[in-house]
Structures are given as structure tokens and as C-alpha cells.
PDB file of C-alpha atoms in Angstrom:
ATOM      1  CA  MET A   1      -4.306  24.778 -41.641  1.00 46.00           C
ATOM      2  CA  ASP A   2      -1.460  24.190 -39.226  1.00 52.00           C
ATOM      3  CA  PRO A   3      -1.856  25.198 -35.561  1.00 52.00           C
ATOM      4  CA  GLY A   4       0.896  27.863 -35.988  1.00 57.00           C
ATOM      5  CA  GLY A   5      -1.161  29.552 -38.683  1.00 78.00           C
ATOM      6  CA  THR A   6      -4.271  29.615 -36.520  1.00 83.00           C
ATOM      7  CA  GLU A   7      -2.337  31.098 -33.583  1.00 87.00           C
ATOM      8  CA  THR A   8      -0.929  33.789 -35.991  1.00 85.00           C
ATOM      9  CA  ILE A   9      -4.433  34.676 -37.031  1.00 85.00           C
ATOM     10  CA  ARG A  10      -5.492  35.029 -33.455  1.00 89.00           C
ATOM     11  CA  GLN A  11      -2.604  37.229 -32.601  1.00 91.00           C
ATOM     12  CA  ARG A  12      -3.425  39.485 -35.512  1.00 89.00           C
ATOM     13  CA  ILE A  13      -7.006  39.806 -34.404  1.00 92.00           C
ATOM     14  CA  ASP A  14      -5.926  40.452 -30.892  1.00 95.00           C
ATOM     15  CA  SER A  15      -3.388  43.107 -32.145  1.00 95.00           C
ATOM     16  CA  PHE A  16      -6.308  44.701 -34.115  1.00 94.00           C
ATOM     17  CA  ALA A  17      -8.520  44.763 -31.133  1.00 96.00           C
ATOM     18  CA  ALA A  18      -5.687  46.125 -28.767  1.00 97.00           C
ATOM     19  CA  ALA A  19      -5.205  49.038 -31.227  1.00 97.00           C
ATOM     20  CA  ARG A  20      -8.806  49.991 -30.342  1.00 96.00           C
ATOM     21  CA  ALA A  21      -8.292  49.445 -26.618  1.00 96.00           C
ATOM     22  CA  THR A  22     -10.548  46.427 -26.464  1.00 96.00           C
ATOM     23  CA  THR A  23     -10.627  42.707 -26.789  1.00 95.00           C
ATOM     24  CA  ALA A  24     -11.567  40.545 -29.834  1.00 94.00           C
ATOM     25  CA  ARG A  25     -14.918  39.581 -28.329  1.00 94.00           C
ATOM     26  CA  THR A  26     -15.921  43.168 -27.399  1.00 95.00           C
ATOM     27  CA  LEU A  27     -15.161  44.836 -30.746  1.00 96.00           C
ATOM     28  CA  LYS A  28     -17.998  46.915 -32.041  1.00 96.00           C
ATOM     29  CA  ALA A  29     -19.891  45.529 -35.027  1.00 93.00           C
ATOM     30  CA  ALA A  30     -18.237  48.009 -37.402  1.00 94.00           C
ATOM     31  CA  ASP A  31     -14.752  47.081 -36.222  1.00 95.00           C
ATOM     32  CA  ARG A  32     -15.433  43.335 -36.518  1.00 94.00           C
ATOM     33  CA  LYS A  33     -16.606  43.990 -40.082  1.00 93.00           C
ATOM     34  CA  GLU A  34     -13.473  45.963 -40.801  1.00 93.00           C
ATOM     35  CA  LEU A  35     -11.326  43.333 -39.295  1.00 91.00           C
ATOM     36  CA  ILE A  36     -12.875  40.555 -41.408  1.00 90.00           C
ATOM     37  CA  ILE A  37     -12.686  42.590 -44.595  1.00 88.00           C
ATOM     38  CA  LYS A  38      -8.981  43.413 -43.986  1.00 86.00           C
ATOM     39  CA  ALA A  39      -8.285  39.730 -43.314  1.00 83.00           C
ATOM     40  CA  SER A  40      -9.903  38.668 -46.523  1.00 82.00           C
ATOM     41  CA  GLN A  41      -7.909  41.140 -48.581  1.00 80.00           C
ATOM     42  CA  ARG A  42      -4.597  40.258 -46.985  1.00 72.00           C
ATOM     43  CA  ARG A  43      -4.579  36.545 -47.798  1.00 63.00           C
ATOM     44  CA  SER A  44      -7.082  35.142 -50.110  1.00 58.00           C
ATOM     45  CA  ALA A  45      -6.365  31.472 -50.347  1.00 59.00           C
ATOM     46  CA  GLU A  46      -5.217  31.133 -46.696  1.00 65.00           C
ATOM     47  CA  PHE A  47      -8.240  33.218 -45.584  1.00 66.00           C
ATOM     48  CA  CYS A  48     -10.755  30.735 -46.904  1.00 68.00           C
ATOM     49  CA  LYS A  49      -9.142  27.880 -45.005  1.00 75.00           C
ATOM     50  CA  SER A  50      -9.124  30.000 -41.820  1.00 83.00           C
ATOM     51  CA  MET A  51     -12.659  31.484 -41.902  1.00 85.00           C
ATOM     52  CA  ASP A  52     -13.624  29.496 -38.764  1.00 86.00           C
ATOM     53  CA  THR A  53     -10.860  31.107 -36.769  1.00 87.00           C
ATOM     54  CA  VAL A  54     -11.363  34.585 -38.257  1.00 88.00           C
ATOM     55  CA  ALA A  55     -15.070  34.438 -37.361  1.00 90.00           C
ATOM     56  CA  GLN A  56     -14.934  32.468 -34.132  1.00 91.00           C
ATOM     57  CA  HIS A  57     -12.291  34.502 -32.351  1.00 91.00           C
ATOM     58  CA  PRO A  58     -14.050  37.832 -32.366  1.00 91.00           C
ATOM     59  CA  GLY A  59     -17.390  36.010 -31.694  1.00 92.00           C
ATOM     60  CA  VAL A  60     -19.304  36.159 -35.056  1.00 93.00           C
ATOM     61  CA  SER A  61     -20.782  33.308 -37.052  1.00 93.00           C
ATOM     62  CA  ARG A  62     -19.001  32.024 -40.127  1.00 91.00           C
ATOM     63  CA  ALA A  63     -22.057  33.095 -42.170  1.00 93.00           C
ATOM     64  CA  THR A  64     -21.776  36.646 -40.845  1.00 93.00           C
ATOM     65  CA  ALA A  65     -18.092  36.657 -41.716  1.00 90.00           C
ATOM     66  CA  TYR A  66     -18.874  35.590 -45.294  1.00 89.00           C
ATOM     67  CA  LEU A  67     -21.554  38.200 -45.516  1.00 91.00           C
ATOM     68  CA  TYR A  68     -19.106  40.898 -44.480  1.00 90.00           C
ATOM     69  CA  VAL A  69     -16.742  39.838 -47.194  1.00 88.00           C
ATOM     70  CA  ARG A  70     -19.440  39.724 -49.854  1.00 88.00           C
ATOM     71  CA  GLN A  71     -21.025  43.042 -48.880  1.00 84.00           C
ATOM     72  CA  PRO A  72     -18.158  45.256 -47.617  1.00 74.00           C
ATOM     73  CA  ASP A  73     -20.217  48.484 -47.598  1.00 74.00           C
TER      74      ASP A  73
END
């Protein structure tokens, strides 16, 4: 993934957090889960390549992010 794509993902995560008046790292667990599920629905192929960024920026493990995607409920 190009650096611009990574930065775009971080900006989207930050926007999601800002809408909840918090930062990416201090999102509640339910909000982090919602964020990752929405990201996975938005861009399927690009999402797989960017899972490290999607998980790392809000402070969850990549395994947890994949778990959120597999078990959205």
C-alpha cells in the first residue's frame, strides 16, 4: 500500500474518533469494533492490505481486528 493510502486510512479513523469527541486510541471497545467493521465493508481488497494500519492506529491487535470482521455481532 502506498503511503498516501495509509495516511488516508489514518485520517478516516481520526475523523471517526473525532465524531465521538475522542481520539483513535481512546475509543471504547464497541466504537473500535464499529470502526473496523465499517472499514471492512467500505473497501474489501484495499482493506485486507491495510489491516495493520486499521488495527494499529486505534490500538488493537491485527488478530482482534480480524475477529471483529468475522464476528460482527
